[in-house]
Amino acid sequence: MLLATTSKVSYEDQKKGKSLQNRLSKIESQIKQLEIDIQQDDKMLMSNYDKHVEDASFFMAYNKKKKELDQLLEDWEIVQGEIDSL
């Protein structure tokens, strides 16, 4: 009976591990896209700073992307920690 319990736990761990890996992949792709978006915004700022300085919506969107990136990086650390502890 102990063997059956062990294999069930192992299966549950595998299932959880797969789910965590999927979450991690999704977070990584979101991070990658945000980094690309922020890099493009940085280029826009460098090429025409005066124009974008006057555009409040540009900076609101830019700051929102930065905050989203920070949150995703925190989420990545949490999920990676859960994977490491399996």
PDB file of N, CA and C in Angstrom:
ATOM      1  N   MET A   1       0.819  -1.204   0.000  1.00  0.00           N
ATOM      2  CA  MET A   1       0.000   0.000   0.000  1.00  0.00           C
ATOM      3  C   MET A   1       0.860   1.264   0.000  1.00  0.00           C
ATOM      4  N   LEU A   2       1.975   1.211   0.676  1.00  0.00           N
ATOM      5  CA  LEU A   2       2.875   2.364   0.723  1.00  0.00           C
ATOM      6  C   LEU A   2       3.389   2.714  -0.672  1.00  0.00           C
ATOM      7  N   LEU A   3       3.661   1.717  -1.489  1.00  0.00           N
ATOM      8  CA  LEU A   3       4.144   1.938  -2.849  1.00  0.00           C
ATOM      9  C   LEU A   3       3.127   2.709  -3.675  1.00  0.00           C
ATOM     10  N   ALA A   4       1.856   2.376  -3.551  1.00  0.00           N
ATOM     11  CA  ALA A   4       0.800   3.065  -4.297  1.00  0.00           C
ATOM     12  C   ALA A   4       0.734   4.535  -3.881  1.00  0.00           C
ATOM     13  N   THR A   5       0.859   4.810  -2.609  1.00  0.00           N
ATOM     14  CA  THR A   5       0.827   6.187  -2.113  1.00  0.00           C
ATOM     15  C   THR A   5       2.018   6.971  -2.655  1.00  0.00           C
ATOM     16  N   THR A   6       3.184   6.349  -2.657  1.00  0.00           N
ATOM     17  CA  THR A   6       4.386   7.010  -3.150  1.00  0.00           C
ATOM     18  C   THR A   6       4.256   7.356  -4.629  1.00  0.00           C
ATOM     19  N   SER A   7       3.758   6.419  -5.437  1.00  0.00           N
ATOM     20  CA  SER A   7       3.627   6.699  -6.862  1.00  0.00           C
ATOM     21  C   SER A   7       2.568   7.762  -7.119  1.00  0.00           C
ATOM     22  N   LYS A   8       1.518   7.805  -6.293  1.00  0.00           N
ATOM     23  CA  LYS A   8       0.494   8.831  -6.455  1.00  0.00           C
ATOM     24  C   LYS A   8       1.074  10.214  -6.141  1.00  0.00           C
ATOM     25  N   VAL A   9       1.848  10.302  -5.078  1.00  0.00           N
ATOM     26  CA  VAL A   9       2.498  11.561  -4.727  1.00  0.00           C
ATOM     27  C   VAL A   9       3.440  11.975  -5.859  1.00  0.00           C
ATOM     28  N   SER A  10       4.176  11.025  -6.362  1.00  0.00           N
ATOM     29  CA  SER A  10       5.091  11.308  -7.449  1.00  0.00           C
ATOM     30  C   SER A  10       4.333  11.837  -8.673  1.00  0.00           C
ATOM     31  N   TYR A  11       3.208  11.203  -8.980  1.00  0.00           N
ATOM     32  CA  TYR A  11       2.383  11.660 -10.104  1.00  0.00           C
ATOM     33  C   TYR A  11       1.878  13.076  -9.842  1.00  0.00           C
ATOM     34  N   GLU A  12       1.419  13.325  -8.617  1.00  0.00           N
ATOM     35  CA  GLU A  12       0.928  14.665  -8.261  1.00  0.00           C
ATOM     36  C   GLU A  12       2.057  15.695  -8.365  1.00  0.00           C
ATOM     37  N   ASP A  13       3.243  15.308  -7.919  1.00  0.00           N
ATOM     38  CA  ASP A  13       4.388  16.214  -8.039  1.00  0.00           C
ATOM     39  C   ASP A  13       4.719  16.497  -9.502  1.00  0.00           C
ATOM     40  N   GLN A  14       4.654  15.454 -10.321  1.00  0.00           N
ATOM     41  CA  GLN A  14       4.912  15.632 -11.747  1.00  0.00           C
ATOM     42  C   GLN A  14       3.883  16.573 -12.364  1.00  0.00           C
ATOM     43  N   LYS A  15       2.631  16.372 -11.974  1.00  0.00           N
ATOM     44  CA  LYS A  15       1.545  17.212 -12.495  1.00  0.00           C
ATOM     45  C   LYS A  15       1.755  18.671 -12.066  1.00  0.00           C
ATOM     46  N   LYS A  16       2.087  18.845 -10.791  1.00  0.00           N
ATOM     47  CA  LYS A  16       2.332  20.191 -10.276  1.00  0.00           C
ATOM     48  C   LYS A  16       3.545  20.815 -10.965  1.00  0.00           C
ATOM     49  N   GLY A  17       4.594  20.007 -11.150  1.00  0.00           N
ATOM     50  CA  GLY A  17       5.802  20.494 -11.814  1.00  0.00           C
ATOM     51  C   GLY A  17       5.518  20.952 -13.230  1.00  0.00           C
ATOM     52  N   LYS A  18       4.714  20.189 -13.949  1.00  0.00           N
ATOM     53  CA  LYS A  18       4.356  20.554 -15.322  1.00  0.00           C
ATOM     54  C   LYS A  18       3.551  21.850 -15.340  1.00  0.00           C
ATOM     55  N   SER A  19       2.616  21.960 -14.412  1.00  0.00           N
ATOM     56  CA  SER A  19       1.805  23.180 -14.313  1.00  0.00           C
ATOM     57  C   SER A  19       2.690  24.397 -14.013  1.00  0.00           C
ATOM     58  N   LEU A  20       3.623  24.226 -13.088  1.00  0.00           N
ATOM     59  CA  LEU A  20       4.537  25.327 -12.744  1.00  0.00           C
ATOM     60  C   LEU A  20       5.430  25.685 -13.927  1.00  0.00           C
ATOM     61  N   GLN A  21       5.910  24.678 -14.661  1.00  0.00           N
ATOM     62  CA  GLN A  21       6.738  24.943 -15.841  1.00  0.00           C
ATOM     63  C   GLN A  21       5.948  25.734 -16.884  1.00  0.00           C
ATOM     64  N   ASN A  22       4.664  25.379 -17.057  1.00  0.00           N
ATOM     65  CA  ASN A  22       3.817  26.110 -18.002  1.00  0.00           C
ATOM     66  C   ASN A  22       3.648  27.564 -17.569  1.00  0.00           C
ATOM     67  N   ARG A  23       3.411  27.775 -16.266  1.00  0.00           N
ATOM     68  CA  ARG A  23       3.286  29.149 -15.744  1.00  0.00           C
ATOM     69  C   ARG A  23       4.578  29.921 -15.964  1.00  0.00           C
ATOM     70  N   LEU A  24       5.703  29.250 -15.701  1.00  0.00           N
ATOM     71  CA  LEU A  24       7.004  29.893 -15.858  1.00  0.00           C
ATOM     72  C   LEU A  24       7.231  30.291 -17.317  1.00  0.00           C
ATOM     73  N   SER A  25       6.885  29.414 -18.242  1.00  0.00           N
ATOM     74  CA  SER A  25       7.048  29.720 -19.669  1.00  0.00           C
ATOM     75  C   SER A  25       6.191  30.909 -20.077  1.00  0.00           C
ATOM     76  N   LYS A  26       4.968  30.946 -19.572  1.00  0.00           N
ATOM     77  CA  LYS A  26       4.067  32.061 -19.891  1.00  0.00           C
ATOM     78  C   LYS A  26       4.628  33.378 -19.348  1.00  0.00           C
ATOM     79  N   ILE A  27       5.101  33.342 -18.108  1.00  0.00           N
ATOM     80  CA  ILE A  27       5.682  34.543 -17.498  1.00  0.00           C
ATOM     81  C   ILE A  27       6.910  34.994 -18.286  1.00  0.00           C
ATOM     82  N   GLU A  28       7.762  34.038 -18.682  1.00  0.00           N
ATOM     83  CA  GLU A  28       8.969  34.380 -19.432  1.00  0.00           C
ATOM     84  C   GLU A  28       8.636  35.026 -20.769  1.00  0.00           C
ATOM     85  N   SER A  29       7.589  34.528 -21.429  1.00  0.00           N
ATOM     86  CA  SER A  29       7.237  35.143 -22.720  1.00  0.00           C
ATOM     87  C   SER A  29       6.656  36.542 -22.518  1.00  0.00           C
ATOM     88  N   GLN A  30       5.918  36.752 -21.422  1.00  0.00           N
ATOM     89  CA  GLN A  30       5.398  38.089 -21.121  1.00  0.00           C
ATOM     90  C   GLN A  30       6.544  39.044 -20.792  1.00  0.00           C
ATOM     91  N   ILE A  31       7.530  38.556 -20.039  1.00  0.00           N
ATOM     92  CA  ILE A  31       8.701  39.372 -19.704  1.00  0.00           C
ATOM     93  C   ILE A  31       9.434  39.773 -20.981  1.00  0.00           C
ATOM     94  N   LYS A  32       9.634  38.804 -21.854  1.00  0.00           N
ATOM     95  CA  LYS A  32      10.348  39.076 -23.109  1.00  0.00           C
ATOM     96  C   LYS A  32       9.627  40.145 -23.927  1.00  0.00           C
ATOM     97  N   GLN A  33       8.300  40.030 -24.043  1.00  0.00           N
ATOM     98  CA  GLN A  33       7.539  41.008 -24.821  1.00  0.00           C
ATOM     99  C   GLN A  33       7.603  42.395 -24.194  1.00  0.00           C
ATOM    100  N   LEU A  34       7.463  42.465 -22.875  1.00  0.00           N
ATOM    101  CA  LEU A  34       7.540  43.768 -22.200  1.00  0.00           C
ATOM    102  C   LEU A  34       8.924  44.389 -22.361  1.00  0.00           C
ATOM    103  N   GLU A  35       9.967  43.576 -22.276  1.00  0.00           N
ATOM    104  CA  GLU A  35      11.320  44.111 -22.459  1.00  0.00           C
ATOM    105  C   GLU A  35      11.489  44.684 -23.867  1.00  0.00           C
ATOM    106  N   ILE A  36      10.915  44.018 -24.852  1.00  0.00           N
ATOM    107  CA  ILE A  36      10.967  44.531 -26.236  1.00  0.00           C
ATOM    108  C   ILE A  36      10.206  45.853 -26.331  1.00  0.00           C
ATOM    109  N   ASP A  37       9.007  45.897 -25.746  1.00  0.00           N
ATOM    110  CA  ASP A  37       8.192  47.120 -25.776  1.00  0.00           C
ATOM    111  C   ASP A  37       8.910  48.282 -25.091  1.00  0.00           C
ATOM    112  N   ILE A  38       9.488  48.012 -23.933  1.00  0.00           N
ATOM    113  CA  ILE A  38      10.182  49.063 -23.179  1.00  0.00           C
ATOM    114  C   ILE A  38      11.414  49.534 -23.950  1.00  0.00           C
ATOM    115  N   GLN A  39      12.112  48.598 -24.572  1.00  0.00           N
ATOM    116  CA  GLN A  39      13.280  48.968 -25.381  1.00  0.00           C
ATOM    117  C   GLN A  39      12.870  49.872 -26.543  1.00  0.00           C
ATOM    118  N   GLN A  40      11.732  49.565 -27.174  1.00  0.00           N
ATOM    119  CA  GLN A  40      11.238  50.417 -28.263  1.00  0.00           C
ATOM    120  C   GLN A  40      10.873  51.807 -27.736  1.00  0.00           C
ATOM    121  N   ASP A  41      10.240  51.846 -26.570  1.00  0.00           N
ATOM    122  CA  ASP A  41       9.908  53.145 -25.970  1.00  0.00           C
ATOM    123  C   ASP A  41      11.170  53.938 -25.662  1.00  0.00           C
ATOM    124  N   ASP A  42      12.195  53.249 -25.156  1.00  0.00           N
ATOM    125  CA  ASP A  42      13.468  53.924 -24.870  1.00  0.00           C
ATOM    126  C   ASP A  42      14.063  54.524 -26.143  1.00  0.00           C
ATOM    127  N   LYS A  43      13.977  53.766 -27.233  1.00  0.00           N
ATOM    128  CA  LYS A  43      14.490  54.280 -28.516  1.00  0.00           C
ATOM    129  C   LYS A  43      13.690  55.503 -28.962  1.00  0.00           C
ATOM    130  N   MET A  44      12.371  55.443 -28.768  1.00  0.00           N
ATOM    131  CA  MET A  44      11.536  56.596 -29.135  1.00  0.00           C
ATOM    132  C   MET A  44      11.936  57.822 -28.313  1.00  0.00           C
ATOM    133  N   LEU A  45      12.194  57.609 -27.037  1.00  0.00           N
ATOM    134  CA  LEU A  45      12.620  58.716 -26.178  1.00  0.00           C
ATOM    135  C   LEU A  45      13.952  59.296 -26.640  1.00  0.00           C
ATOM    136  N   MET A  46      14.868  58.427 -26.996  1.00  0.00           N
ATOM    137  CA  MET A  46      16.192  58.914 -27.441  1.00  0.00           C
ATOM    138  C   MET A  46      16.093  59.663 -28.765  1.00  0.00           C
ATOM    139  N   SER A  47      15.209  59.214 -29.635  1.00  0.00           N
ATOM    140  CA  SER A  47      15.142  59.830 -30.961  1.00  0.00           C
ATOM    141  C   SER A  47      14.378  61.154 -30.954  1.00  0.00           C
ATOM    142  N   ASN A  48      13.401  61.287 -30.078  1.00  0.00           N
ATOM    143  CA  ASN A  48      12.605  62.513 -30.072  1.00  0.00           C
ATOM    144  C   ASN A  48      12.097  62.787 -28.662  1.00  0.00           C
ATOM    145  N   TYR A  49      13.018  63.101 -27.774  1.00  0.00           N
ATOM    146  CA  TYR A  49      12.701  63.280 -26.364  1.00  0.00           C
ATOM    147  C   TYR A  49      11.683  64.395 -26.134  1.00  0.00           C
ATOM    148  N   ASP A  50      11.881  65.532 -26.766  1.00  0.00           N
ATOM    149  CA  ASP A  50      11.001  66.681 -26.532  1.00  0.00           C
ATOM    150  C   ASP A  50       9.545  66.365 -26.858  1.00  0.00           C
ATOM    151  N   LYS A  51       9.332  65.649 -27.930  1.00  0.00           N
ATOM    152  CA  LYS A  51       7.967  65.297 -28.323  1.00  0.00           C
ATOM    153  C   LYS A  51       7.315  64.403 -27.274  1.00  0.00           C
ATOM    154  N   HIS A  52       8.043  63.393 -26.804  1.00  0.00           N
ATOM    155  CA  HIS A  52       7.472  62.431 -25.870  1.00  0.00           C
ATOM    156  C   HIS A  52       7.376  62.963 -24.445  1.00  0.00           C
ATOM    157  N   VAL A  53       8.225  63.914 -24.097  1.00  0.00           N
ATOM    158  CA  VAL A  53       8.171  64.517 -22.768  1.00  0.00           C
ATOM    159  C   VAL A  53       6.828  65.211 -22.550  1.00  0.00           C
ATOM    160  N   GLU A  54       6.295  65.780 -23.601  1.00  0.00           N
ATOM    161  CA  GLU A  54       5.026  66.500 -23.499  1.00  0.00           C
ATOM    162  C   GLU A  54       3.810  65.571 -23.539  1.00  0.00           C
ATOM    163  N   ASP A  55       4.022  64.299 -23.821  1.00  0.00           N
ATOM    164  CA  ASP A  55       2.922  63.345 -23.964  1.00  0.00           C
ATOM    165  C   ASP A  55       2.748  62.554 -22.664  1.00  0.00           C
ATOM    166  N   ALA A  56       1.809  62.998 -21.833  1.00  0.00           N
ATOM    167  CA  ALA A  56       1.588  62.352 -20.536  1.00  0.00           C
ATOM    168  C   ALA A  56       1.156  60.893 -20.694  1.00  0.00           C
ATOM    169  N   SER A  57       0.375  60.604 -21.709  1.00  0.00           N
ATOM    170  CA  SER A  57      -0.093  59.224 -21.888  1.00  0.00           C
ATOM    171  C   SER A  57       1.065  58.285 -22.237  1.00  0.00           C
ATOM    172  N   PHE A  58       2.065  58.810 -22.940  1.00  0.00           N
ATOM    173  CA  PHE A  58       3.245  58.002 -23.258  1.00  0.00           C
ATOM    174  C   PHE A  58       3.936  57.565 -21.967  1.00  0.00           C
ATOM    175  N   PHE A  59       4.142  58.513 -21.056  1.00  0.00           N
ATOM    176  CA  PHE A  59       4.831  58.187 -19.807  1.00  0.00           C
ATOM    177  C   PHE A  59       3.975  57.332 -18.886  1.00  0.00           C
ATOM    178  N   MET A  60       2.668  57.531 -18.907  1.00  0.00           N
ATOM    179  CA  MET A  60       1.793  56.674 -18.105  1.00  0.00           C
ATOM    180  C   MET A  60       1.897  55.231 -18.595  1.00  0.00           C
ATOM    181  N   ALA A  61       1.853  55.036 -19.904  1.00  0.00           N
ATOM    182  CA  ALA A  61       1.963  53.694 -20.484  1.00  0.00           C
ATOM    183  C   ALA A  61       3.354  53.113 -20.220  1.00  0.00           C
ATOM    184  N   TYR A  62       4.368  53.946 -20.339  1.00  0.00           N
ATOM    185  CA  TYR A  62       5.753  53.518 -20.115  1.00  0.00           C
ATOM    186  C   TYR A  62       5.938  53.046 -18.670  1.00  0.00           C
ATOM    187  N   ASN A  63       5.450  53.829 -17.730  1.00  0.00           N
ATOM    188  CA  ASN A  63       5.567  53.467 -16.314  1.00  0.00           C
ATOM    189  C   ASN A  63       4.751  52.218 -15.987  1.00  0.00           C
ATOM    190  N   LYS A  64       3.602  52.084 -16.630  1.00  0.00           N
ATOM    191  CA  LYS A  64       2.775  50.891 -16.419  1.00  0.00           C
ATOM    192  C   LYS A  64       3.526  49.641 -16.892  1.00  0.00           C
ATOM    193  N   LYS A  65       4.182  49.729 -18.027  1.00  0.00           N
ATOM    194  CA  LYS A  65       4.970  48.593 -18.544  1.00  0.00           C
ATOM    195  C   LYS A  65       6.099  48.249 -17.580  1.00  0.00           C
ATOM    196  N   LYS A  66       6.762  49.277 -17.043  1.00  0.00           N
ATOM    197  CA  LYS A  66       7.862  49.050 -16.097  1.00  0.00           C
ATOM    198  C   LYS A  66       7.356  48.341 -14.838  1.00  0.00           C
ATOM    199  N   LYS A  67       6.195  48.773 -14.321  1.00  0.00           N
ATOM    200  CA  LYS A  67       5.623  48.140 -13.131  1.00  0.00           C
ATOM    201  C   LYS A  67       5.205  46.704 -13.421  1.00  0.00           C
ATOM    202  N   GLU A  68       4.612  46.483 -14.593  1.00  0.00           N
ATOM    203  CA  GLU A  68       4.223  45.132 -14.990  1.00  0.00           C
ATOM    204  C   GLU A  68       5.455  44.237 -15.067  1.00  0.00           C
ATOM    205  N   LEU A  69       6.532  44.766 -15.623  1.00  0.00           N
ATOM    206  CA  LEU A  69       7.769  44.001 -15.729  1.00  0.00           C
ATOM    207  C   LEU A  69       8.295  43.638 -14.342  1.00  0.00           C
ATOM    208  N   ASP A  70       8.303  44.598 -13.430  1.00  0.00           N
ATOM    209  CA  ASP A  70       8.755  44.328 -12.056  1.00  0.00           C
ATOM    210  C   ASP A  70       7.915  43.228 -11.417  1.00  0.00           C
ATOM    211  N   GLN A  71       6.587  43.303 -11.606  1.00  0.00           N
ATOM    212  CA  GLN A  71       5.694  42.297 -11.027  1.00  0.00           C
ATOM    213  C   GLN A  71       5.944  40.922 -11.639  1.00  0.00           C
ATOM    214  N   LEU A  72       6.135  40.878 -12.950  1.00  0.00           N
ATOM    215  CA  LEU A  72       6.402  39.601 -13.619  1.00  0.00           C
ATOM    216  C   LEU A  72       7.726  38.996 -13.158  1.00  0.00           C
ATOM    217  N   LEU A  73       8.719  39.831 -12.929  1.00  0.00           N
ATOM    218  CA  LEU A  73       9.998  39.326 -12.433  1.00  0.00           C
ATOM    219  C   LEU A  73       9.838  38.731 -11.035  1.00  0.00           C
ATOM    220  N   GLU A  74       9.023  39.370 -10.199  1.00  0.00           N
ATOM    221  CA  GLU A  74       8.728  38.819  -8.871  1.00  0.00           C
ATOM    222  C   GLU A  74       7.977  37.494  -9.002  1.00  0.00           C
ATOM    223  N   ASP A  75       6.980  37.455  -9.886  1.00  0.00           N
ATOM    224  CA  ASP A  75       6.213  36.224 -10.113  1.00  0.00           C
ATOM    225  C   ASP A  75       7.135  35.107 -10.588  1.00  0.00           C
ATOM    226  N   TRP A  76       8.068  35.447 -11.482  1.00  0.00           N
ATOM    227  CA  TRP A  76       9.005  34.452 -11.997  1.00  0.00           C
ATOM    228  C   TRP A  76       9.826  33.853 -10.857  1.00  0.00           C
ATOM    229  N   GLU A  77      10.314  34.719  -9.959  1.00  0.00           N
ATOM    230  CA  GLU A  77      11.111  34.239  -8.824  1.00  0.00           C
ATOM    231  C   GLU A  77      10.306  33.295  -7.941  1.00  0.00           C
ATOM    232  N   ILE A  78       9.033  33.623  -7.711  1.00  0.00           N
ATOM    233  CA  ILE A  78       8.177  32.793  -6.867  1.00  0.00           C
ATOM    234  C   ILE A  78       7.960  31.421  -7.506  1.00  0.00           C
ATOM    235  N   VAL A  79       7.591  31.417  -8.773  1.00  0.00           N
ATOM    236  CA  VAL A  79       7.314  30.157  -9.474  1.00  0.00           C
ATOM    237  C   VAL A  79       8.591  29.336  -9.574  1.00  0.00           C
ATOM    238  N   GLN A  80       9.715  29.968  -9.881  1.00  0.00           N
ATOM    239  CA  GLN A  80      10.984  29.242  -9.959  1.00  0.00           C
ATOM    240  C   GLN A  80      11.331  28.638  -8.610  1.00  0.00           C
ATOM    241  N   GLY A  81      11.067  29.366  -7.537  1.00  0.00           N
ATOM    242  CA  GLY A  81      11.303  28.836  -6.184  1.00  0.00           C
ATOM    243  C   GLY A  81      10.450  27.614  -5.895  1.00  0.00           C
ATOM    244  N   GLU A  82       9.189  27.653  -6.340  1.00  0.00           N
ATOM    245  CA  GLU A  82       8.304  26.506  -6.145  1.00  0.00           C
ATOM    246  C   GLU A  82       8.824  25.299  -6.928  1.00  0.00           C
ATOM    247  N   ILE A  83       9.292  25.541  -8.141  1.00  0.00           N
ATOM    248  CA  ILE A  83       9.841  24.448  -8.963  1.00  0.00           C
ATOM    249  C   ILE A  83      11.087  23.864  -8.285  1.00  0.00           C
ATOM    250  N   ASP A  84      11.954  24.737  -7.795  1.00  0.00           N
ATOM    251  CA  ASP A  84      13.182  24.290  -7.147  1.00  0.00           C
ATOM    252  C   ASP A  84      12.905  23.464  -5.888  1.00  0.00           C
ATOM    253  N   SER A  85      11.781  23.746  -5.219  1.00  0.00           N
ATOM    254  CA  SER A  85      11.485  23.044  -3.963  1.00  0.00           C
ATOM    255  C   SER A  85      10.788  21.698  -4.184  1.00  0.00           C
ATOM    256  N   LEU A  86      10.433  21.385  -5.434  1.00  0.00           N
ATOM    257  CA  LEU A  86       9.795  20.085  -5.705  1.00  0.00           C
ATOM    258  C   LEU A  86      10.780  18.942  -5.568  1.00  0.00           C
TER     259      LEU A  86
END
